[in-house]
mmCIF file of C-alpha atoms in Angstrom:
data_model
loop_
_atom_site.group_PDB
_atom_site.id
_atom_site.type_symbol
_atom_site.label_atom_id
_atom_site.label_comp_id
_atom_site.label_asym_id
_atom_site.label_seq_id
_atom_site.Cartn_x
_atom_site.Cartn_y
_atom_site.Cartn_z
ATOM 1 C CA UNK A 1 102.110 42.495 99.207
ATOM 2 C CA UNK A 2 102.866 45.998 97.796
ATOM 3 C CA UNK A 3 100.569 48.097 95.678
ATOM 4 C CA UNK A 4 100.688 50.248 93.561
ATOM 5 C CA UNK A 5 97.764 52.500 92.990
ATOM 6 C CA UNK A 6 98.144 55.724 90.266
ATOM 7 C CA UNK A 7 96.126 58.731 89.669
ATOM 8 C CA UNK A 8 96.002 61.796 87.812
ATOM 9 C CA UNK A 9 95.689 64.560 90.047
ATOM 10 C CA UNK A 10 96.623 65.273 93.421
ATOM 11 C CA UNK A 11 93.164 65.257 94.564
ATOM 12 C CA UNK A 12 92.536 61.764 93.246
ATOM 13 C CA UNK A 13 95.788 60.291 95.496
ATOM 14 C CA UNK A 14 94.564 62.219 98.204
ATOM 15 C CA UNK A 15 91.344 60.830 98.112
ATOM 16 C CA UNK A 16 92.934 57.369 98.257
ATOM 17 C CA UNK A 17 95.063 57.780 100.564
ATOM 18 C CA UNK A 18 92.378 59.383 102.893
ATOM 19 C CA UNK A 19 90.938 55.532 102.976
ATOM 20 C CA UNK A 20 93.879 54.449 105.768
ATOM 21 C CA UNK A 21 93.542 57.230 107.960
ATOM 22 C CA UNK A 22 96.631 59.310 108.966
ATOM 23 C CA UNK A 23 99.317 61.029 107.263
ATOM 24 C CA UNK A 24 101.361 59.135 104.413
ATOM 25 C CA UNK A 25 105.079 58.620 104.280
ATOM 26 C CA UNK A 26 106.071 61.103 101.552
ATOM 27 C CA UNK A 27 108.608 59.857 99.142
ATOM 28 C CA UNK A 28 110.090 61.434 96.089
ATOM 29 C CA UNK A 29 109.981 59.925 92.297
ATOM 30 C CA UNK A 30 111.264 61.569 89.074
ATOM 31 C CA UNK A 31 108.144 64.277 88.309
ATOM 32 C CA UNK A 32 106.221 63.495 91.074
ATOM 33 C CA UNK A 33 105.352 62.583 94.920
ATOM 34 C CA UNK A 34 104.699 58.753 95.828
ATOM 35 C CA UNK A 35 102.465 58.822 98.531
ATOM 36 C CA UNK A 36 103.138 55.619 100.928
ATOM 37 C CA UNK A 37 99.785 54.525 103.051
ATOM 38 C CA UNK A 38 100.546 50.770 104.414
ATOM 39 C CA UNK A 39 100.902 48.435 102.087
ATOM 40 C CA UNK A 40 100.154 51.306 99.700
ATOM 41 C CA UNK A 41 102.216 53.450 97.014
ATOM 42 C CA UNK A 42 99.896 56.427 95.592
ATOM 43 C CA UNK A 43 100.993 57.931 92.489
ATOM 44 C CA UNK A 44 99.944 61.283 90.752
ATOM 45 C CA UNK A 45 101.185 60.070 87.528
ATOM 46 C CA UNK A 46 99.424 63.197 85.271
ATOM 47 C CA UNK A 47 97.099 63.345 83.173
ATOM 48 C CA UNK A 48 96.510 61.221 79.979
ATOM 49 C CA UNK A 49 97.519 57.891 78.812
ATOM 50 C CA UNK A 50 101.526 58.872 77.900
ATOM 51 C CA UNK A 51 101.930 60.378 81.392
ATOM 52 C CA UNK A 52 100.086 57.615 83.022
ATOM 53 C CA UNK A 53 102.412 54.927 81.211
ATOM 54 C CA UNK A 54 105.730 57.404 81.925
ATOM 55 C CA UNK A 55 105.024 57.336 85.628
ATOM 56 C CA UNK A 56 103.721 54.196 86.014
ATOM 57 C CA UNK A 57 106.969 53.071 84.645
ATOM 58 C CA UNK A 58 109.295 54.872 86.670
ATOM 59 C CA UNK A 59 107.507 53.667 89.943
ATOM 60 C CA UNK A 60 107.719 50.135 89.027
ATOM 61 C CA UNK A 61 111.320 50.329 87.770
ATOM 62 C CA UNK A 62 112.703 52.033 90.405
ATOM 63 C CA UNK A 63 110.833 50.006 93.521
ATOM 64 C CA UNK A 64 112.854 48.482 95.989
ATOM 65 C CA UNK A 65 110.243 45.752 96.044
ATOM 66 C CA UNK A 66 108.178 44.435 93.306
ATOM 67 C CA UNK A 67 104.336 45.036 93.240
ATOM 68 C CA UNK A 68 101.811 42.196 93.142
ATOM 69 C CA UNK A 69 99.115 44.523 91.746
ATOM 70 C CA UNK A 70 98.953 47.992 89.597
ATOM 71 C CA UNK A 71 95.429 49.896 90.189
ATOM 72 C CA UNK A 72 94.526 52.542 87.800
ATOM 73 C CA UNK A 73 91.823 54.438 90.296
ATOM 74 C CA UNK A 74 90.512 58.192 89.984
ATOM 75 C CA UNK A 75 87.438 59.800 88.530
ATOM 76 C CA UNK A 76 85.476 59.547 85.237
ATOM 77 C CA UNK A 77 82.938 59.651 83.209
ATOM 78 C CA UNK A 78 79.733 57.312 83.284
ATOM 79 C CA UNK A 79 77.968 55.996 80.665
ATOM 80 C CA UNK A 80 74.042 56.459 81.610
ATOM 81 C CA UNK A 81 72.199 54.697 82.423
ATOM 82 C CA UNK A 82 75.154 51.646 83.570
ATOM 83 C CA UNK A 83 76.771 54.042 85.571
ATOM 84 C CA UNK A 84 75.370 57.466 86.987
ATOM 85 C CA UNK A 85 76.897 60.219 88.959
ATOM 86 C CA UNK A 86 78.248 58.681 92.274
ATOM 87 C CA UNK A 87 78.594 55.115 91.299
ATOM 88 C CA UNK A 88 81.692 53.103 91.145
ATOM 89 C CA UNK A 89 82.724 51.078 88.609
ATOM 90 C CA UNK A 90 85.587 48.410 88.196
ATOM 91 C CA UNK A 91 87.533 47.788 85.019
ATOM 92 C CA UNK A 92 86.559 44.105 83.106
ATOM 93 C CA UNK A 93 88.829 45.356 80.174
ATOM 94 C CA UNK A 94 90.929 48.356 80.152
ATOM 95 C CA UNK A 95 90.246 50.008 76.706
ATOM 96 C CA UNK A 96 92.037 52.206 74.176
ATOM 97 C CA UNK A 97 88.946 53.825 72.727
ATOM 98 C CA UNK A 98 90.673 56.255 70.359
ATOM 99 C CA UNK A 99 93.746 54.537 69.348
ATOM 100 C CA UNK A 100 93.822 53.647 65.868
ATOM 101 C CA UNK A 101 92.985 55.023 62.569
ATOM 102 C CA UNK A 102 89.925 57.250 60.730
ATOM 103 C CA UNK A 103 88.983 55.297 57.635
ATOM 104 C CA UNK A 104 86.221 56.474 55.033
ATOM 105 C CA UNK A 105 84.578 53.333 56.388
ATOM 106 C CA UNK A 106 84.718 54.792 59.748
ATOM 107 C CA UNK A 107 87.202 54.278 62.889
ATOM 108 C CA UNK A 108 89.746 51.248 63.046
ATOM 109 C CA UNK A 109 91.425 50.222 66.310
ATOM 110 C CA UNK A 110 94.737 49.349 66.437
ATOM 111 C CA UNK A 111 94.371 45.875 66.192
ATOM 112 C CA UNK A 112 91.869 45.629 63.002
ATOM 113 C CA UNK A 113 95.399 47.452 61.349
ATOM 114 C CA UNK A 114 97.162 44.257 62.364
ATOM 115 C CA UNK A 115 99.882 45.042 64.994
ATOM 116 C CA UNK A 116 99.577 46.352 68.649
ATOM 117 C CA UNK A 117 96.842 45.869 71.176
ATOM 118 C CA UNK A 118 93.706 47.655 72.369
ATOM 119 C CA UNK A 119 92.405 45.780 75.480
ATOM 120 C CA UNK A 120 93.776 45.067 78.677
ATOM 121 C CA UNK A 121 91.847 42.582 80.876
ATOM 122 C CA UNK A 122 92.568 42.703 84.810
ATOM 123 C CA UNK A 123 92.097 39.296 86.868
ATOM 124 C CA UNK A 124 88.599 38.547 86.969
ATOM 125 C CA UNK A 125 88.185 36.994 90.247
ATOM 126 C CA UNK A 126 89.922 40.037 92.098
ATOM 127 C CA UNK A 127 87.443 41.934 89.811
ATOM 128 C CA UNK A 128 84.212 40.116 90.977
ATOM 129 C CA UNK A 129 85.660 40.580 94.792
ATOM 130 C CA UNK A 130 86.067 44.352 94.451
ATOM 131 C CA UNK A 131 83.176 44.819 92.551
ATOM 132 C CA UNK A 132 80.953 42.654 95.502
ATOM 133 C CA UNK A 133 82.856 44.501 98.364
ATOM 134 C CA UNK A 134 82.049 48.206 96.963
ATOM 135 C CA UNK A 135 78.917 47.933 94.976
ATOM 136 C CA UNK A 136 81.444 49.322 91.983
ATOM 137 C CA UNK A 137 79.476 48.309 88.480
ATOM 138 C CA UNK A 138 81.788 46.010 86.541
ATOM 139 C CA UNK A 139 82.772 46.935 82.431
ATOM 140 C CA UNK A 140 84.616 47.735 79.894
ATOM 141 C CA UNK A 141 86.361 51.369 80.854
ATOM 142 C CA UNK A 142 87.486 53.342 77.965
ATOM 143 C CA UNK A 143 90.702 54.883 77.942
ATOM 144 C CA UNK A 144 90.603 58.638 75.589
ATOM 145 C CA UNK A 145 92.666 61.122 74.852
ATOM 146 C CA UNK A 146 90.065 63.591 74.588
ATOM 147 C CA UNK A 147 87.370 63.683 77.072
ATOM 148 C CA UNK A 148 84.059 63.505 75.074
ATOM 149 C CA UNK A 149 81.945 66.575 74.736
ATOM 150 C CA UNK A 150 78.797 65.300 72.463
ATOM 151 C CA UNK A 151 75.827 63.267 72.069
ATOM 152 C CA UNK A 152 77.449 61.774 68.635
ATOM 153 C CA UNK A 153 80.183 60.741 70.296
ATOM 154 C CA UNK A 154 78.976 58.694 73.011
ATOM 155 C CA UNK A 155 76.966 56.749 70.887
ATOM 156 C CA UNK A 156 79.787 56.427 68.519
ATOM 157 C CA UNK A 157 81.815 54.872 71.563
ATOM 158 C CA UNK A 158 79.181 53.186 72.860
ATOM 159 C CA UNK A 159 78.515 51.612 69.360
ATOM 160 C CA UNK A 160 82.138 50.629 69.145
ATOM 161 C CA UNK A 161 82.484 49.115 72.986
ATOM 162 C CA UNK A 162 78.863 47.811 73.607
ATOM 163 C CA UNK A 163 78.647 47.219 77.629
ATOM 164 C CA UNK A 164 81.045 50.175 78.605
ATOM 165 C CA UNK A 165 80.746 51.301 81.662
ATOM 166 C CA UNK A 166 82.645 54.709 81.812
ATOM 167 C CA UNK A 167 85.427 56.780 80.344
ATOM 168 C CA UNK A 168 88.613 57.965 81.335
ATOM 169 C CA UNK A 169 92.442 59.010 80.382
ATOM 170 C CA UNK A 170 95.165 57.015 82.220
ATOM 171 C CA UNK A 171 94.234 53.148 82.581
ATOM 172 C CA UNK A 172 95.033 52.062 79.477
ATOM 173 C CA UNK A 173 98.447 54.042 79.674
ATOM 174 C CA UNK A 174 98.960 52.476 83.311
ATOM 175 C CA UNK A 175 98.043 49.178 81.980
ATOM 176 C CA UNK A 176 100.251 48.876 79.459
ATOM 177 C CA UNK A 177 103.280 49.998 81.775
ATOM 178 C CA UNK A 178 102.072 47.371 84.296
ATOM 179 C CA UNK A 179 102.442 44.422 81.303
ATOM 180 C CA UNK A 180 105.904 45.199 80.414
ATOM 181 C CA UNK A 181 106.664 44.535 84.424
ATOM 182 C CA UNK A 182 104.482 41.342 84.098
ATOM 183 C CA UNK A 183 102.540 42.785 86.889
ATOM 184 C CA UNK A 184 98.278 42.914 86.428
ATOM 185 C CA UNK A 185 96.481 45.918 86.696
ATOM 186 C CA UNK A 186 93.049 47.028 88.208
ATOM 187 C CA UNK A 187 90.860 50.045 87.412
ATOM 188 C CA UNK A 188 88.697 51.438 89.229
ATOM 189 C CA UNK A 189 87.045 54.976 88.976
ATOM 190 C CA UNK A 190 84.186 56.892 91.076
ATOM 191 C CA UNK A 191 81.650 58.633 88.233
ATOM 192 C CA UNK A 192 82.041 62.257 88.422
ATOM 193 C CA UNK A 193 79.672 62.958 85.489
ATOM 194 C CA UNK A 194 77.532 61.673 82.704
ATOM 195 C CA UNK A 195 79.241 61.198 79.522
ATOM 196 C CA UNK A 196 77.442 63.025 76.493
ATOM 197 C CA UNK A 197 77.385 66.932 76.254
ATOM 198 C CA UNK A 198 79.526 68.910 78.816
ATOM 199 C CA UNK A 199 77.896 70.587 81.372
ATOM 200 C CA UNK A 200 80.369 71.370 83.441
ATOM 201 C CA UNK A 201 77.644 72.568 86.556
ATOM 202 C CA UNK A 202 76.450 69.255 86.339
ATOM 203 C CA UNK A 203 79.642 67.723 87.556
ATOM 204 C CA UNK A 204 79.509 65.954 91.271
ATOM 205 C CA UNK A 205 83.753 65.899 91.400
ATOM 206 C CA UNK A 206 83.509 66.134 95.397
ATOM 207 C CA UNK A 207 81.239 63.482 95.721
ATOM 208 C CA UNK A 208 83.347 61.551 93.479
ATOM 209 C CA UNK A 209 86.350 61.691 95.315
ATOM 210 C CA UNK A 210 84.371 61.050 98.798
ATOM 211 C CA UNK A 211 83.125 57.911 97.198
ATOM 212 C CA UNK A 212 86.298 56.840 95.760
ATOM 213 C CA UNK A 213 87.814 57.144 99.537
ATOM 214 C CA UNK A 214 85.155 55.064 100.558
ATOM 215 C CA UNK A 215 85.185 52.524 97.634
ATOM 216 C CA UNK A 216 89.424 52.285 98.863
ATOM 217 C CA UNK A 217 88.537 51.564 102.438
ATOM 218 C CA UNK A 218 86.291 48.665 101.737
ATOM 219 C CA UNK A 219 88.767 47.332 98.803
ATOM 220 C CA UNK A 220 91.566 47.256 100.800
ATOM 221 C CA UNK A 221 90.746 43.588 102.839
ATOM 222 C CA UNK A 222 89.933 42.425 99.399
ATOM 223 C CA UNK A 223 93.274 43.725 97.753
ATOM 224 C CA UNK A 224 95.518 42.253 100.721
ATOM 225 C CA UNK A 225 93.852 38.837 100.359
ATOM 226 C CA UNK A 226 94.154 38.561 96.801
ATOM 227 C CA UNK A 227 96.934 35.823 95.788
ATOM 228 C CA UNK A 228 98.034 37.128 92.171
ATOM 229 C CA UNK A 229 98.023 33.111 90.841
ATOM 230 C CA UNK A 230 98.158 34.462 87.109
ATOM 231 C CA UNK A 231 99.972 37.408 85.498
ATOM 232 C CA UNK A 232 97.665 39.877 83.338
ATOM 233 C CA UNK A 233 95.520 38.110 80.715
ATOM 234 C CA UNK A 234 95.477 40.088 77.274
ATOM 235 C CA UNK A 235 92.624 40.135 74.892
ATOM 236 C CA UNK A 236 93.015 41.670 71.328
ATOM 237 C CA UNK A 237 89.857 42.145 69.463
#
C-alpha cells in the first residue's frame, strides 16, 4: 500500500526519508517536491494548518494511486512531564486547540458553537502498534496556529485538553484533508522542546529529527502490515 507521509519543512521530509536509506525518486507537485522512498510519498506541505490541508489535498487528488494511510509526522512541542525533549509521541486524537471563539466566559471550540469539528481520531490499533514498535508516548496532539510562548498558556491548553501529549501546526490541517478523501490519518512527531516559555537555546531540533528518522525506520514494518479495515473514526466533543 501507498503512503503518504507530510511535513512542514524540508528538514522534517528529509529526516523521513533518511529512514529507507538511499536517494528518493524526486517528483514534482503544485508548490512543492514529493519525495518518493518505497512505498513512501514525503511531502513538505508548509507550515501551519491551511498549508498543511492545501498540500495534503493536492497530493491526494492528484495520485495516480490512492493512499491507504495519511501520516502527519515532524517535530513539536512536548508537554512536560508526558513528553520531554527527545521522546516520540503518536497522535490518539488530532486536535484543533485554537479553533473557535473567545467568550467572556473564556474559549469555545468549534463544536460547543454548534457546527464543524475539532478532533480527529486515527485508527487505534495501528496507533497502539506504532506506539509499541517506537517507544512514541500515545495522546492527544494539539494542532495551533501560534506556537505557545508562556506559562499561562500551557496550562490554559492543558486545562482545555487534559492528557495532551504535545503541540504542533499541521495535523489537524492534514487530517482534515485526509477525511474528505476518506483516507485515515496518523501523527506522529519527535519533541524538539518543552512547551511553556520560549527558550529558544533550549531547543534539541537535531536530535529531534535524528529520532524522528529512527522512530520511521522501526514504523515502517508496522505501517506495511497494517490492513486499513475502517476509514477514519471522528469524535466531536
Amino acid at each position: 500500500m501507498r503512503v503518504l507521509v507530510v511535513t512542514a519543512v524540508p528538514a522534517e521530509r528529509d529526516a523521513v526519508t533518511r529512514a529507507f536509506g538511499g536517494e528518493p525518486e524526486v517528483h514534482e507537485v503544485p508548490g512543492a517536491e514529493l519525495h518518493r522512498a518505497g512505498p513512501y510519498d514525503v511531502l513538505a506541505g508548509g507550515v501551519g494548518p491551511a498549508a498543511a490541508a492545501a498540500a495534503t489535498a493536492c497530493a491526494l487528488a492528484r495520485a495516480p494511486e490512492p493512499y491507504a494511510l495519511v501520516v502527519s509526522a515532524g517535530i513539536g512541542g512536548g508537554f512536560a512531564p508526558a513528553a520531554p525533549v527527545g521522546s516520540l509521541v503518536v497522535a490518539t486524537g488530532i486536535v484543533a486547540a485554537d479553533l473557535g471563539a473567545e467568550t467572556p466566559d473564556g474559549f469555545v471550540p468549534v463544536t460547543g458553537l454548534g457546527f464543524g469539528r475539532d478532533t480527529f481520531v486515527p485508527p487505534a490499533p495501528l496507533v497502539r502498534d506504532v506506539a509499541e514498535a517506537t517507544g512514541a508516548v500515545p495522546g492527544p496532539v494539539l494542532t495551533v496556529s501560534t506556537v505557545t510562548g508562556s506559562a499561562a498558556r500551557t496550562a490554559a491548553l492543558l486545562a482545555a485538553h487534559p492528557g495532551a501529549v504535545a503541540e504542533a501546526m499541521e495535523g489537524f490541517g492534514v487530517a482534515e484533508a485526509a477525511d474528505r478523501f476518506g483516507v485515515p490519518a496518523l501523527e506522529l512527531r519527535a519533541v524538539s522542546n518543552t512547551v511553556g516559555p520560549r527558550d529558544r537555546e533550549a531547543w534539541r531540533i537535531g536530535d529531534a529529527l535524528a529520532a524522528l528518522t529512527e522512530a520511521f525506520g522501526k514504523t515502517a514494518p508496522v505501517v506495511e502490515g497494517w490492513t486499513p479495515h475502517d476509514r477514519l473514526d471522528r469524535h466531536r466533543d
